[in-house]
Amino acid sequence: MEIIDIFFNLDVMRRAFPILMRGLLNTILLGASAIFFGGILGVLVCLVRLYAAKPFRLLAVLYTDIFRAIPVLVVLILVYYALPFAGIVFSSFVGATIALALVLAAYTAEVVRAGSKPCRAASSRPAMRLACLSLPPCAR
């Protein structure tokens, strides 16, 4: 009976439930905003990497390589703790959104770039032989 009282204390659960729901709402808002801004930035970085002049392409490659190599926690710490030393101060929500969007944009840029490359005939012929004949007529 004592273990049930310790781990399943209904009074504590009742007091913690609104706090947990507020955290869930903040998590959903943070994820949605990071996906939105990271997706837009990622597509823009991909377009720069594919169609811009060579110096801008190199900057886009450098951006994607750096932000894909750095762990997300390090980017979060840099945005939240290091930028205030440079005079750039964000709220915790905006800082987390910026950090997550920067990392997501690097991955999105690579996914969009890889998806925009045409499939070589050497890759599509074996797929056709493996009975992947469900392609529409325009794609054959």
Tab-separated table of C-alpha atoms in Angstrom:
chain	number	residue	atom	x	y	z
A	1	MET	CA	0.000	0.000	0.000
A	2	GLU	CA	2.877	2.326	0.718
A	3	ILE	CA	4.342	1.962	-2.805
A	4	ILE	CA	0.999	2.850	-4.362
A	5	ASP	CA	0.784	5.951	-2.179
A	6	ILE	CA	4.288	7.008	-3.177
A	7	PHE	CA	4.130	6.447	-6.930
A	8	PHE	CA	0.428	6.970	-7.622
A	9	ASN	CA	-0.380	9.899	-5.390
A	10	LEU	CA	-3.554	11.342	-6.895
A	11	ASP	CA	-3.141	14.691	-5.176
A	12	VAL	CA	0.272	15.196	-6.772
A	13	MET	CA	-1.051	14.039	-10.143
A	14	ARG	CA	-3.958	16.472	-9.919
A	15	ARG	CA	-1.607	19.384	-9.176
A	16	ALA	CA	0.913	18.408	-11.872
A	17	PHE	CA	-1.573	17.771	-14.673
A	18	PRO	CA	-2.076	21.447	-15.721
A	19	ILE	CA	1.677	21.987	-15.734
A	20	LEU	CA	2.190	18.914	-17.908
A	21	MET	CA	-0.530	20.065	-20.330
A	22	ARG	CA	1.094	23.509	-20.606
A	23	GLY	CA	4.406	21.772	-21.372
A	24	LEU	CA	2.722	19.614	-24.007
A	25	LEU	CA	1.228	22.704	-25.673
A	26	ASN	CA	4.603	24.485	-25.641
A	27	THR	CA	6.271	21.414	-27.144
A	28	ILE	CA	3.719	21.205	-29.944
A	29	LEU	CA	4.034	24.939	-30.679
A	30	LEU	CA	7.830	24.747	-30.632
A	31	GLY	CA	7.884	21.759	-32.959
A	32	ALA	CA	5.393	23.296	-35.386
A	33	SER	CA	7.204	26.630	-35.548
A	34	ALA	CA	10.628	24.978	-35.957
A	35	ILE	CA	9.296	22.747	-38.739
A	36	PHE	CA	7.654	25.690	-40.499
A	37	PHE	CA	10.655	28.033	-40.400
A	38	GLY	CA	13.204	25.246	-40.886
A	39	GLY	CA	11.329	23.937	-43.916
A	40	ILE	CA	11.196	27.346	-45.569
A	41	LEU	CA	14.857	28.059	-44.812
A	42	GLY	CA	15.857	24.579	-45.980
A	43	VAL	CA	14.170	24.989	-49.351
A	44	LEU	CA	15.840	28.388	-49.772
A	45	VAL	CA	19.257	26.948	-48.903
A	46	CYS	CA	18.645	24.122	-51.391
A	47	LEU	CA	17.758	26.597	-54.125
A	48	VAL	CA	20.913	28.570	-53.379
A	49	ARG	CA	22.949	25.388	-53.479
A	50	LEU	CA	21.496	24.317	-56.816
A	51	TYR	CA	21.138	27.561	-58.759
A	52	ALA	CA	23.184	30.379	-57.232
A	53	ALA	CA	26.652	31.596	-58.133
A	54	LYS	CA	29.605	29.521	-56.976
A	55	PRO	CA	30.509	31.560	-53.831
A	56	PHE	CA	26.907	31.337	-52.605
A	57	ARG	CA	26.803	27.629	-53.406
A	58	LEU	CA	29.921	27.111	-51.322
A	59	LEU	CA	28.308	28.998	-48.436
A	60	ALA	CA	25.225	26.791	-48.706
A	61	VAL	CA	27.376	23.646	-48.694
A	62	LEU	CA	29.313	24.968	-45.703
A	63	TYR	CA	26.074	25.762	-43.852
A	64	THR	CA	24.551	22.326	-44.446
A	65	ASP	CA	27.749	20.486	-43.559
A	66	ILE	CA	28.308	22.456	-40.351
A	67	PHE	CA	24.752	22.305	-39.039
A	68	ARG	CA	24.392	18.616	-39.867
A	69	ALA	CA	27.648	17.853	-38.047
A	70	ILE	CA	26.971	19.840	-34.862
A	71	PRO	CA	24.700	18.149	-32.314
A	72	VAL	CA	21.347	19.855	-31.725
A	73	LEU	CA	22.098	20.370	-28.039
A	74	VAL	CA	25.269	22.288	-28.897
A	75	VAL	CA	23.326	24.563	-31.268
A	76	LEU	CA	20.702	25.144	-28.564
A	77	ILE	CA	23.393	26.065	-26.045
A	78	LEU	CA	25.143	28.366	-28.529
A	79	VAL	CA	21.952	30.221	-29.418
A	80	TYR	CA	20.661	30.509	-25.870
A	81	TYR	CA	23.879	31.154	-23.925
A	82	ALA	CA	26.533	32.379	-26.387
A	83	LEU	CA	24.536	34.901	-28.439
A	84	PRO	CA	23.686	37.078	-25.407
A	85	PHE	CA	27.426	37.734	-25.034
A	86	ALA	CA	27.282	39.249	-28.538
A	87	GLY	CA	24.313	41.406	-27.531
A	88	ILE	CA	21.656	39.234	-29.223
A	89	VAL	CA	19.064	38.185	-26.656
A	90	PHE	CA	16.046	35.987	-27.372
A	91	SER	CA	13.356	34.551	-25.195
A	92	SER	CA	13.760	30.859	-24.471
A	93	PHE	CA	10.986	29.906	-26.908
A	94	VAL	CA	12.357	32.035	-29.755
A	95	GLY	CA	15.913	30.843	-29.121
A	96	ALA	CA	14.856	27.200	-29.174
A	97	THR	CA	12.824	27.801	-32.337
A	98	ILE	CA	15.799	29.429	-34.076
A	99	ALA	CA	18.222	26.688	-33.031
A	100	LEU	CA	15.933	23.851	-34.070
A	101	ALA	CA	14.996	25.601	-37.320
A	102	LEU	CA	18.671	26.070	-38.246
A	103	VAL	CA	19.402	22.383	-37.782
A	104	LEU	CA	16.210	21.285	-39.516
A	105	ALA	CA	16.938	23.610	-42.441
A	106	ALA	CA	20.280	21.905	-43.052
A	107	TYR	CA	18.660	18.473	-43.177
A	108	THR	CA	15.738	19.748	-45.265
A	109	ALA	CA	18.124	21.314	-47.775
A	110	GLU	CA	19.861	17.977	-48.257
A	111	VAL	CA	16.603	16.060	-48.600
A	112	VAL	CA	15.201	18.497	-51.159
A	113	ARG	CA	18.488	18.558	-53.077
A	114	ALA	CA	18.653	14.773	-53.195
A	115	GLY	CA	15.026	14.566	-54.265
A	116	SER	CA	15.519	17.059	-57.058
A	117	LYS	CA	18.312	15.082	-58.697
A	118	PRO	CA	17.064	12.937	-61.583
A	119	CYS	CA	17.213	9.176	-61.303
A	120	ARG	CA	19.819	7.676	-63.591
A	121	ALA	CA	18.786	5.053	-66.105
A	122	ALA	CA	21.191	2.630	-64.441
A	123	SER	CA	19.126	2.889	-61.265
A	124	SER	CA	15.709	2.706	-62.859
A	125	ARG	CA	16.317	-0.372	-65.032
A	126	PRO	CA	16.907	-2.768	-62.108
A	127	ALA	CA	13.844	-1.381	-60.381
A	128	MET	CA	11.755	-2.147	-63.449
A	129	ARG	CA	13.157	-5.677	-63.524
A	130	LEU	CA	12.188	-6.183	-59.887
A	131	ALA	CA	8.527	-5.779	-60.875
A	132	CYS	CA	8.235	-2.135	-59.907
A	133	LEU	CA	5.965	-1.587	-62.872
A	134	SER	CA	3.503	0.584	-60.984
A	135	LEU	CA	4.987	3.772	-62.414
A	136	PRO	CA	2.593	5.998	-64.298
A	137	PRO	CA	3.121	6.109	-68.066
A	138	CYS	CA	4.658	9.598	-67.960
A	139	ALA	CA	7.441	8.391	-65.628
A	140	ARG	CA	8.494	5.416	-67.754
